[in-house]
XYZ file of N, CA, C and O in Angstrom:
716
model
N 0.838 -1.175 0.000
C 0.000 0.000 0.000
C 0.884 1.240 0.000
O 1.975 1.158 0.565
N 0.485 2.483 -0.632
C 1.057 3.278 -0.512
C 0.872 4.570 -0.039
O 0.080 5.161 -0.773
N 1.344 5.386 1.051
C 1.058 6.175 1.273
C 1.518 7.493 1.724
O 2.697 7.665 2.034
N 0.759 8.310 1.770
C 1.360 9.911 2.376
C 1.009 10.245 3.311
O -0.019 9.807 3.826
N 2.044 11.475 4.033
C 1.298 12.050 5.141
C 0.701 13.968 4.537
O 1.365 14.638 3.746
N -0.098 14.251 4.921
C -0.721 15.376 4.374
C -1.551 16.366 4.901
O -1.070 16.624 6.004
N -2.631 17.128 4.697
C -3.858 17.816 4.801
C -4.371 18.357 4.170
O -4.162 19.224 3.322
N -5.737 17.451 4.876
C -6.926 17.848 4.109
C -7.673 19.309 3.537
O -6.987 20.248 3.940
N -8.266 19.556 3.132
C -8.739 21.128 2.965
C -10.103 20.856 3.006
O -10.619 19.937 2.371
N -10.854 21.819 3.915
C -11.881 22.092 4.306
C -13.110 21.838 2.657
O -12.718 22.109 1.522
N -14.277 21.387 2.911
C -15.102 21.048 1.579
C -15.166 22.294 1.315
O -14.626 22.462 0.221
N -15.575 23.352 1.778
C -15.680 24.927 1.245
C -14.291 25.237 0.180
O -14.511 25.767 -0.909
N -13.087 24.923 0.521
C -11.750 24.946 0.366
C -11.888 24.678 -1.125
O -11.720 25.409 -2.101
N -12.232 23.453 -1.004
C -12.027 22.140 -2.262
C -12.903 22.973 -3.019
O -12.148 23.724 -3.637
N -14.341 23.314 -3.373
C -15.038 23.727 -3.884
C -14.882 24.844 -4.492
O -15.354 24.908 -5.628
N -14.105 26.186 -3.871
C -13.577 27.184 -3.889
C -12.354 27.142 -5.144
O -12.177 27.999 -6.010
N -11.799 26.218 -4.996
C -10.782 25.954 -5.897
C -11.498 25.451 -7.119
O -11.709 26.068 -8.163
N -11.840 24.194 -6.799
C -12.841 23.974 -8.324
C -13.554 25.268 -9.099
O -13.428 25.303 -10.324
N -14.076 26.016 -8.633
C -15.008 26.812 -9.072
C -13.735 27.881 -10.152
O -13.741 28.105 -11.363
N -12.665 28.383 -8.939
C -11.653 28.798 -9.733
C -11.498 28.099 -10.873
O -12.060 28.424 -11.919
N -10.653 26.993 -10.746
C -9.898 26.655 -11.849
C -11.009 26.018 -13.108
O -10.501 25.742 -14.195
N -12.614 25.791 -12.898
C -13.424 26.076 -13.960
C -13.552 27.367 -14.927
O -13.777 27.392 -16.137
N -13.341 28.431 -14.022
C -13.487 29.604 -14.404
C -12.332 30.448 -15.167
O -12.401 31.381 -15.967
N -11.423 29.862 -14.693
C -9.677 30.693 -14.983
C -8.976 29.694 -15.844
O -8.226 30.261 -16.639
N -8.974 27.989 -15.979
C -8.421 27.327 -16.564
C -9.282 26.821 -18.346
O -10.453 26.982 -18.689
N -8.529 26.424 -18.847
C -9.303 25.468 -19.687
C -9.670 24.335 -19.698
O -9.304 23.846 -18.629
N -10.139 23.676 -20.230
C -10.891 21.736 -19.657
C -9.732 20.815 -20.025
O -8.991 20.671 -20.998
N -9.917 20.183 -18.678
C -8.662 19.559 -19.440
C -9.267 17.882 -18.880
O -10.117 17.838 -17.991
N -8.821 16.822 -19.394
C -9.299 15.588 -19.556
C -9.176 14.727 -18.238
O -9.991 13.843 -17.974
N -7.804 15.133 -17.201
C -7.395 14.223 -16.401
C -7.301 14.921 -15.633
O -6.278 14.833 -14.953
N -8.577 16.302 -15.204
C -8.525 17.230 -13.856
C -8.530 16.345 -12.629
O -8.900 15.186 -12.818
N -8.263 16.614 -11.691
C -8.198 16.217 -10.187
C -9.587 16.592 -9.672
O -10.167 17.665 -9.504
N -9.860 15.485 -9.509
C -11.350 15.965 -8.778
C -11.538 16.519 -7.401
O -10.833 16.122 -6.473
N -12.234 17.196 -7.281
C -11.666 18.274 -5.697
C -11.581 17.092 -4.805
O -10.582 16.828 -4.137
N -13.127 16.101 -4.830
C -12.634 15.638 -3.344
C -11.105 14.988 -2.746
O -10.741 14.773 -1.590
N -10.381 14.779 -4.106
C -8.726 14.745 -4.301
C -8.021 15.916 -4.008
O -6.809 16.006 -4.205
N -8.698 16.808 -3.555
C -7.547 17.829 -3.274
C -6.704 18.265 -1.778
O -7.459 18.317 -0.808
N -5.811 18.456 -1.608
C -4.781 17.752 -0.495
C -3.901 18.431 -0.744
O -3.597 18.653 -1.916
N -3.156 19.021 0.414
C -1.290 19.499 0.641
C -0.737 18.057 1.243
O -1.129 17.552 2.295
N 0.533 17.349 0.099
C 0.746 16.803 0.763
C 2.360 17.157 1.640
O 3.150 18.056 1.354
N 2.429 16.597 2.245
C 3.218 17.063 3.750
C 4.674 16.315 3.621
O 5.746 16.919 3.664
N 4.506 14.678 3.432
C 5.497 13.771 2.936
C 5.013 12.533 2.447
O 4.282 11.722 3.016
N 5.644 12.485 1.033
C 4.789 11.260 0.080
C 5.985 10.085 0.996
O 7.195 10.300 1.056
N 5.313 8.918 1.608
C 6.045 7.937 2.179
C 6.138 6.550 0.914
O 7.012 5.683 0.894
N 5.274 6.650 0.196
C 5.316 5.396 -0.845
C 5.245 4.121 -0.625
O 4.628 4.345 0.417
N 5.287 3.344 -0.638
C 5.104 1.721 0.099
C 6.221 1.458 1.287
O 7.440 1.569 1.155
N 5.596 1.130 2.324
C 5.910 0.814 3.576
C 5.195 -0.101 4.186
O 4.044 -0.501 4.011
N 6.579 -0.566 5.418
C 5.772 -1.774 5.823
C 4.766 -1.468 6.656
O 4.185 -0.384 6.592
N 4.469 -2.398 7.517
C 3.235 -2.522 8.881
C 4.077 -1.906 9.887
O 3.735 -0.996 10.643
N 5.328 -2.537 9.828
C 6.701 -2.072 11.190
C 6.843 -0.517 11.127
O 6.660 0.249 12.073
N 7.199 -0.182 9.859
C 7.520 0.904 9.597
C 6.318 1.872 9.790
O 6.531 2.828 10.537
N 4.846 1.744 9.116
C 3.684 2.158 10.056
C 3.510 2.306 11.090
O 3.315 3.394 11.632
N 3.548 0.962 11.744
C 3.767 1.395 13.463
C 4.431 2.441 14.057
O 3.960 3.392 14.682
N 5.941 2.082 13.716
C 6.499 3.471 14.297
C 6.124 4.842 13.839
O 6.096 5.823 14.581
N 5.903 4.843 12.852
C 5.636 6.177 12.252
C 4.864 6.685 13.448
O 5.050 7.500 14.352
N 3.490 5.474 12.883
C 2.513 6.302 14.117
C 2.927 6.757 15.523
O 2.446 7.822 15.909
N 3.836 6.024 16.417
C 4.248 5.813 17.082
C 5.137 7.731 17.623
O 5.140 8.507 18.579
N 5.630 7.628 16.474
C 6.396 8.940 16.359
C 5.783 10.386 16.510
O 6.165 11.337 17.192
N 4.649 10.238 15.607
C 3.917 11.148 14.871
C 2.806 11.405 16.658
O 2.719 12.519 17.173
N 2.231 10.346 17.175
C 1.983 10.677 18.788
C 2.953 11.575 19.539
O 2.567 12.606 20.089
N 3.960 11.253 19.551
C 4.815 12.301 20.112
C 5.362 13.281 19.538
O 6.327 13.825 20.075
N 4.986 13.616 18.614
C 5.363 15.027 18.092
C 4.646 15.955 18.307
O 3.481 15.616 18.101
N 4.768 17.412 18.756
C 3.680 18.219 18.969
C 4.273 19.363 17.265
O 5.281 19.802 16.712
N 2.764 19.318 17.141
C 2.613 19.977 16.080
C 1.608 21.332 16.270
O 0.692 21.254 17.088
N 1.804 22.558 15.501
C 0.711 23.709 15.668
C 0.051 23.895 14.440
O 0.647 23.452 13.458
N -0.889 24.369 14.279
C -1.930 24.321 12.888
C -1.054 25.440 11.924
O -0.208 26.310 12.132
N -1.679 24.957 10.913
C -0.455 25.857 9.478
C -1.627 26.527 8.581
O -2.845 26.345 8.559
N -0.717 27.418 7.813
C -1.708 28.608 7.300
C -0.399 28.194 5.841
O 0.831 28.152 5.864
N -1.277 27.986 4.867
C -1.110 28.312 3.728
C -1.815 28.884 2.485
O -2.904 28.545 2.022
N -0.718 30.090 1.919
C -1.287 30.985 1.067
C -1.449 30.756 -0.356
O -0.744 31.391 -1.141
N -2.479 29.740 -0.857
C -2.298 29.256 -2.652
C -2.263 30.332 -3.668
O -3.199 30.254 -4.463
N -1.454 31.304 -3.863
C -1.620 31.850 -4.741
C -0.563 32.455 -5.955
O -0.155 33.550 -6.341
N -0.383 30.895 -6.320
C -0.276 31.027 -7.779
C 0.377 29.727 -8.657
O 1.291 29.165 -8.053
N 0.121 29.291 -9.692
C -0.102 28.333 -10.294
C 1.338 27.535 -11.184
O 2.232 28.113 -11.803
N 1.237 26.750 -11.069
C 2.713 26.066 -11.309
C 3.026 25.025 -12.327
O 2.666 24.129 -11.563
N 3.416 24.317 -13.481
C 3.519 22.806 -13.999
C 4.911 22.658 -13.405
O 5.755 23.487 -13.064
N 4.858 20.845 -13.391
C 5.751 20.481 -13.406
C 6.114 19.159 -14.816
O 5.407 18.155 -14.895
N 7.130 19.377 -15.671
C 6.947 18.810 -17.211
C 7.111 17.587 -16.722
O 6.091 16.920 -16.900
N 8.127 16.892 -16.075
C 8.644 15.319 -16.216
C 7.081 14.634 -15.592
O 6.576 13.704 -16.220
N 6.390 15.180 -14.322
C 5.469 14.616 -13.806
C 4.303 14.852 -14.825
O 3.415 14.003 -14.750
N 4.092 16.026 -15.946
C 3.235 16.514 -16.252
C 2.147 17.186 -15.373
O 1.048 17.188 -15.927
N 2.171 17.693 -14.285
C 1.083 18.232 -13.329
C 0.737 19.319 -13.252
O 1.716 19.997 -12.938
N -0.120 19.908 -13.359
C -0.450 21.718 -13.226
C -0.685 21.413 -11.793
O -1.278 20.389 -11.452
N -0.154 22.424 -10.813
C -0.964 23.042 -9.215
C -0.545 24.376 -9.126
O -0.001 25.183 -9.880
N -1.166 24.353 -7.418
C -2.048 25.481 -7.247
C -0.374 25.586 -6.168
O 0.300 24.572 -6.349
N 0.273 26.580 -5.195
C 1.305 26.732 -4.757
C 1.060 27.977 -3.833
O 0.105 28.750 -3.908
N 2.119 28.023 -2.937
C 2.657 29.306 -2.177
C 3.608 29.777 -3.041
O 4.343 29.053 -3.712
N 3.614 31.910 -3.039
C 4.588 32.023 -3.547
C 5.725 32.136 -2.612
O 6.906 31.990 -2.927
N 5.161 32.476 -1.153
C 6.197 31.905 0.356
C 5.467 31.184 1.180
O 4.291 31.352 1.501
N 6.255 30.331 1.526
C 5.618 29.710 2.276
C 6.689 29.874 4.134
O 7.900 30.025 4.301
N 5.808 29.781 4.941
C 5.999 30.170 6.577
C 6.658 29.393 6.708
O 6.555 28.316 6.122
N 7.989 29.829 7.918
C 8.554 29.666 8.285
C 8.349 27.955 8.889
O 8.865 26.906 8.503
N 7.343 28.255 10.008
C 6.748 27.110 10.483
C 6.504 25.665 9.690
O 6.628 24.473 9.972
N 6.180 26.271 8.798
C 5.832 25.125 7.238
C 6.832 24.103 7.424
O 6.633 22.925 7.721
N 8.282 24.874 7.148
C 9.464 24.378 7.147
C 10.000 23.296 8.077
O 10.564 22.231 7.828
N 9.704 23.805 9.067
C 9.841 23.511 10.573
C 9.355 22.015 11.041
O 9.922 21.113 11.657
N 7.681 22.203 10.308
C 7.147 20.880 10.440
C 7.429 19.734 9.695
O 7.524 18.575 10.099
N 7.611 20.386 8.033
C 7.874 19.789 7.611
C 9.682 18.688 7.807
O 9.925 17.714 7.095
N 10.434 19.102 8.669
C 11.506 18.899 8.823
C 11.817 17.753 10.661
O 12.591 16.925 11.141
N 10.434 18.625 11.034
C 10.199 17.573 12.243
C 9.640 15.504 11.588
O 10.157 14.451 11.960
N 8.262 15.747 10.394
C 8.277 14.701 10.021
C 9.156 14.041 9.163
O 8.875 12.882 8.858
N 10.328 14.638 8.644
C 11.378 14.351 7.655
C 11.852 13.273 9.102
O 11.895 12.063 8.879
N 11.990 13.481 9.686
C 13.396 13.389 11.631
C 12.388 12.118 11.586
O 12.745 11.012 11.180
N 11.019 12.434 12.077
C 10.224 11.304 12.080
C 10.054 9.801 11.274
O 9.870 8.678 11.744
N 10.192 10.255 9.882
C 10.187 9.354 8.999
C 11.314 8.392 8.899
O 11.222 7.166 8.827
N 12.643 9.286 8.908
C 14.193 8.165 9.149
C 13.870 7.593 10.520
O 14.291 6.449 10.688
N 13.272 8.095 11.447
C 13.581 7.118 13.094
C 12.341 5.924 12.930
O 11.993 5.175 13.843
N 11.816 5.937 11.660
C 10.682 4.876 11.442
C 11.252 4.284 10.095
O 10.345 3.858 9.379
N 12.882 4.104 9.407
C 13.242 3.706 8.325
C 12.387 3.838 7.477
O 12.548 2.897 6.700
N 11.668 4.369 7.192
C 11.539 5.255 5.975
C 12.648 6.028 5.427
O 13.358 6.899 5.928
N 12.610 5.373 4.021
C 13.623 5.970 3.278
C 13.195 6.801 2.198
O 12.418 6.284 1.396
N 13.625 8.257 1.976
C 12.786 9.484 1.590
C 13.898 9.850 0.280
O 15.108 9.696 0.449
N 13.277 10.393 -1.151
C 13.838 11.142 -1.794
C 14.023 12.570 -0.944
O 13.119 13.099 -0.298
N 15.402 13.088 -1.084
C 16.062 14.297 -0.770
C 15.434 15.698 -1.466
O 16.191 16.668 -1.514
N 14.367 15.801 -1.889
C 13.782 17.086 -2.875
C 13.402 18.067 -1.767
O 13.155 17.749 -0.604
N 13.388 19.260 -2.260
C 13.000 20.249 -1.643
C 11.100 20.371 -1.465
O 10.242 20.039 -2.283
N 10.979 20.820 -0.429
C 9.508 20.704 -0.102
C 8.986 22.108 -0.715
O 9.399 23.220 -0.386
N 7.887 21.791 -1.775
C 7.131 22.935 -2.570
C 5.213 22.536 -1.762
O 4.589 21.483 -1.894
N 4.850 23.563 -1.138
C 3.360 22.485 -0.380
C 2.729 23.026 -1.987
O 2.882 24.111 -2.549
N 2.124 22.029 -2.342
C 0.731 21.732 -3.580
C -0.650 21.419 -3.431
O -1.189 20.687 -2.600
N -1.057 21.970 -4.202
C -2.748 21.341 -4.826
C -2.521 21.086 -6.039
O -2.452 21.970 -6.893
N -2.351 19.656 -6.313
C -2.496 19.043 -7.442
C -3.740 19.057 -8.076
O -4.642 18.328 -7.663
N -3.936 20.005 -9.296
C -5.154 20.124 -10.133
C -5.483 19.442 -11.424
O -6.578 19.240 -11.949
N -4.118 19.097 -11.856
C -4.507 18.134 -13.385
C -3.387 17.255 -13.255
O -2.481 17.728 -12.568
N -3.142 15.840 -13.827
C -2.514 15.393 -14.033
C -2.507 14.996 -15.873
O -3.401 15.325 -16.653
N -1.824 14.575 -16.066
C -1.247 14.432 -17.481
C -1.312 15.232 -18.266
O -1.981 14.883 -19.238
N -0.834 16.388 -18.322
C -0.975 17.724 -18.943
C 0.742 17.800 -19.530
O 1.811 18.045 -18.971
N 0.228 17.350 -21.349
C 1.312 17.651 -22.021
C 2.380 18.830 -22.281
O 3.481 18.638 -22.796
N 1.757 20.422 -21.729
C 2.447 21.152 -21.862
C 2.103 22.171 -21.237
O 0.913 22.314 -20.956
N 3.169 23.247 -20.820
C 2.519 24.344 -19.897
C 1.809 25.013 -20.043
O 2.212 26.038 -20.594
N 0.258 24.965 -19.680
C -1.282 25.602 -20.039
C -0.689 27.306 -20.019
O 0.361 27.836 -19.655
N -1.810 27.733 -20.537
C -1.525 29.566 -20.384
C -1.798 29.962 -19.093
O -2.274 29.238 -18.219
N -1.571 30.819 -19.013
C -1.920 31.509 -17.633
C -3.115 31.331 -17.329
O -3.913 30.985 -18.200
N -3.501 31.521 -16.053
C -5.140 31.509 -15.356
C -5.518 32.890 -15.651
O -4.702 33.811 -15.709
N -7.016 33.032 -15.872
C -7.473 34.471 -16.236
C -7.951 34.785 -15.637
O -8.713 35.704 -15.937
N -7.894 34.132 -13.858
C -8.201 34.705 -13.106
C -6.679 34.311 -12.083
O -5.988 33.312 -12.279
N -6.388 35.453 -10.908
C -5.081 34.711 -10.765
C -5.742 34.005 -9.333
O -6.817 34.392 -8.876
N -5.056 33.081 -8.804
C -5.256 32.238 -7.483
C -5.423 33.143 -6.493
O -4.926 34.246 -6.717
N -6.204 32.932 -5.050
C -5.674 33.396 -3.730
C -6.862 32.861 -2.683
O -7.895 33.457 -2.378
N -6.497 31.831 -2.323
C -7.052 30.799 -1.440
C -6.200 30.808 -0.003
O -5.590 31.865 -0.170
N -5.876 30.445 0.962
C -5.808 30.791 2.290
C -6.443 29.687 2.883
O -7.600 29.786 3.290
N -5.633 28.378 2.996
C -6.202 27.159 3.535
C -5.168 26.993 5.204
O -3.957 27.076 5.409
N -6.407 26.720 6.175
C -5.689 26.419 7.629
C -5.771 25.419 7.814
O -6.771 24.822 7.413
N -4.934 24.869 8.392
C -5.289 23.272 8.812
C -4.696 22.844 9.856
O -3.494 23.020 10.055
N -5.734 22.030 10.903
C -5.482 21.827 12.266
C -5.080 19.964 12.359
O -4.982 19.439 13.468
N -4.969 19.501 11.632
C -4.958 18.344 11.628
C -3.941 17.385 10.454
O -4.163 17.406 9.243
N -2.876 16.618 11.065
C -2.206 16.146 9.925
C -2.817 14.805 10.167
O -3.258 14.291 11.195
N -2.692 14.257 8.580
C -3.294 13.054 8.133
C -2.467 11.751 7.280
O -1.869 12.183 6.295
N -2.411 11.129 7.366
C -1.954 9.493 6.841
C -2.726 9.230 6.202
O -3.560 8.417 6.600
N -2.829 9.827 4.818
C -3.870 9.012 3.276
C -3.341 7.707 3.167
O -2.321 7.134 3.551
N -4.206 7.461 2.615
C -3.612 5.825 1.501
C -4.103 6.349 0.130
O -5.173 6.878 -0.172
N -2.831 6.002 -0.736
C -3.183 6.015 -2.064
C -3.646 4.562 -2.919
O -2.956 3.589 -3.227
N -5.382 4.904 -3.207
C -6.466 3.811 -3.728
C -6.478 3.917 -5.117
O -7.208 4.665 -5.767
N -5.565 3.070 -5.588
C -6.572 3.043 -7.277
C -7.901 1.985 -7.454
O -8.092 0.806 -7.157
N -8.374 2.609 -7.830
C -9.593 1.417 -8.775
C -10.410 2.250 -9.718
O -10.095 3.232 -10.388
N -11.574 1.583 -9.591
C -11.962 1.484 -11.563
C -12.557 2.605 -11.952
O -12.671 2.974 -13.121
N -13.210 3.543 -10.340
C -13.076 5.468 -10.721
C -12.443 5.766 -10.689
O -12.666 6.970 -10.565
N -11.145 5.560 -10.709
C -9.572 6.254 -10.662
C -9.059 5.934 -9.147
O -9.536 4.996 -8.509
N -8.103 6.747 -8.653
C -7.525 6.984 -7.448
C -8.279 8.128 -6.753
O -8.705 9.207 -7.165
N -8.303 7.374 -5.265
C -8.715 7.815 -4.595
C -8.002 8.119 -3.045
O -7.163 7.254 -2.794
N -8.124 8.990 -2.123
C -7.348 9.020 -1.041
C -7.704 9.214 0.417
O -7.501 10.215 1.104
N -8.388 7.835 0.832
C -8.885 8.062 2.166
C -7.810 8.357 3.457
O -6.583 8.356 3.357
N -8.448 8.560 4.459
C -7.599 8.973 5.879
C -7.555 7.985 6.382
O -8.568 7.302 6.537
N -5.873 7.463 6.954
C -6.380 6.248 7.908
C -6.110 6.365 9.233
O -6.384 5.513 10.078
N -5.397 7.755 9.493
C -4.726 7.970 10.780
C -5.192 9.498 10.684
O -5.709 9.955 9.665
N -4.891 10.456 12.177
C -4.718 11.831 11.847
C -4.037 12.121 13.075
O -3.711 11.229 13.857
N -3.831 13.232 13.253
C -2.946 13.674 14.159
C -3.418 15.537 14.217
O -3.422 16.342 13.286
N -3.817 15.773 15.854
C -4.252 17.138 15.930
C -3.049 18.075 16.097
O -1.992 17.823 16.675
N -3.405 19.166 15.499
C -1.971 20.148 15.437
C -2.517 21.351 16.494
O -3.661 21.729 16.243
N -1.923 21.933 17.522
C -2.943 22.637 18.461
C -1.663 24.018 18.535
O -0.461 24.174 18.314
N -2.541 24.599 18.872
C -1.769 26.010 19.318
C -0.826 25.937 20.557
O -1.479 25.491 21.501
N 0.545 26.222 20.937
C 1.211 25.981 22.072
C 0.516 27.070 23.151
O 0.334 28.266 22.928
N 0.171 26.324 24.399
C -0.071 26.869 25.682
C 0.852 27.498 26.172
O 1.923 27.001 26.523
N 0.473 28.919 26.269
C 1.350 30.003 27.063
C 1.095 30.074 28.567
O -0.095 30.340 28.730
N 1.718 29.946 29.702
C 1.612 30.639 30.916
C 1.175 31.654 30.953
O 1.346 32.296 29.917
N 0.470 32.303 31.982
C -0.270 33.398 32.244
C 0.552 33.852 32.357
O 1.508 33.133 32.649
N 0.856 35.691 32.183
C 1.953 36.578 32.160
C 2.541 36.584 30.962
O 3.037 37.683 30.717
N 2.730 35.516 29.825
C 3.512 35.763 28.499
C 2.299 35.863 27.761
O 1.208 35.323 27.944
N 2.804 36.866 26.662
C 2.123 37.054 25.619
C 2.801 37.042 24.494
O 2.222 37.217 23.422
């Protein structure tokens, strides 16, 4: 089985985006259907049960705080063929977390391609060449309090990506007197 760790976007979110990229893009054959739409966090790819375990295991003890990302503005990538949706910065924090589950993933042997972390909304896949610009430009503003463990499902409606784990991301508790 294969899977990622990620977050979800609110159904308003998902919808919001669809409506965009109906409106600003052209049709394209192999769009991403919203309820597919997802930041993912770290693609883990086939792993064992052991290696699951710990993950989870890990991912309990990590304290995490909710993340704010700003989608606005649109990206291909040629070798994958993919149009998405992107930060043109992304927070500090982003980084941070993302680098806590990187720590996480080696102490659960998971073994990770070295690429730099770009957070995405994957909107089309198999897109032969770089579409024109959107004629409307992006600016979506997705929060998310919760990281998640998809599984990536193919079958005979395509791929699909349920939750099988999650993990709450909470605001750190200050002592009275700090602000």
């Amino acid at each position: 089985m294969r899977y990622f760790l990620g977050f979800d976007l609110a159904v308003k979110s998902k919808l919001d985006i669809d409506a965009w990229r109906h409106k600003s893009l052209p049709s394209f054959e192999a769009a991403v259907p919203a309820s597919n739409f997802h930041i993912t966090a770290v693609f883990l790819g086939q792993i064992t049960d052991r290696q699951l375990e710990m993950l989870s295991l890990g991912l309990d003890e990590l304290t995490m705080q909710p993340q704010q990302f700003s989608l606005d503005m649109m990206g291909y990538w040629s070798k994958p063929k993919i149009l998405w949706l992107g930060c043109t910065n992304v927070n500090d924090s982003v980084y941070q977390l993302y680098t806590s589950l990187i720590e996480v993933c080696k102490k659960s042997t998971i073994e990770l391609p070295n690429r730099d972390y770009k957070p995405h909304v994957t909107l089309v896949r198999k897109v032969s060449a770089n579409p024109p610009a959107a004629l409307l430009a992006p600016n979506f503003v997705i929060n998310v309090d919760k990281l998640h463990l998809f599984e990536s499902v193919s079958g005979k409606q395509g791929v699909h990506y349920p939750i099988r784990q999650s993990w709450e991301m909470r605001k750190p508790i200050r002592p009275k007197g700090y602000s």
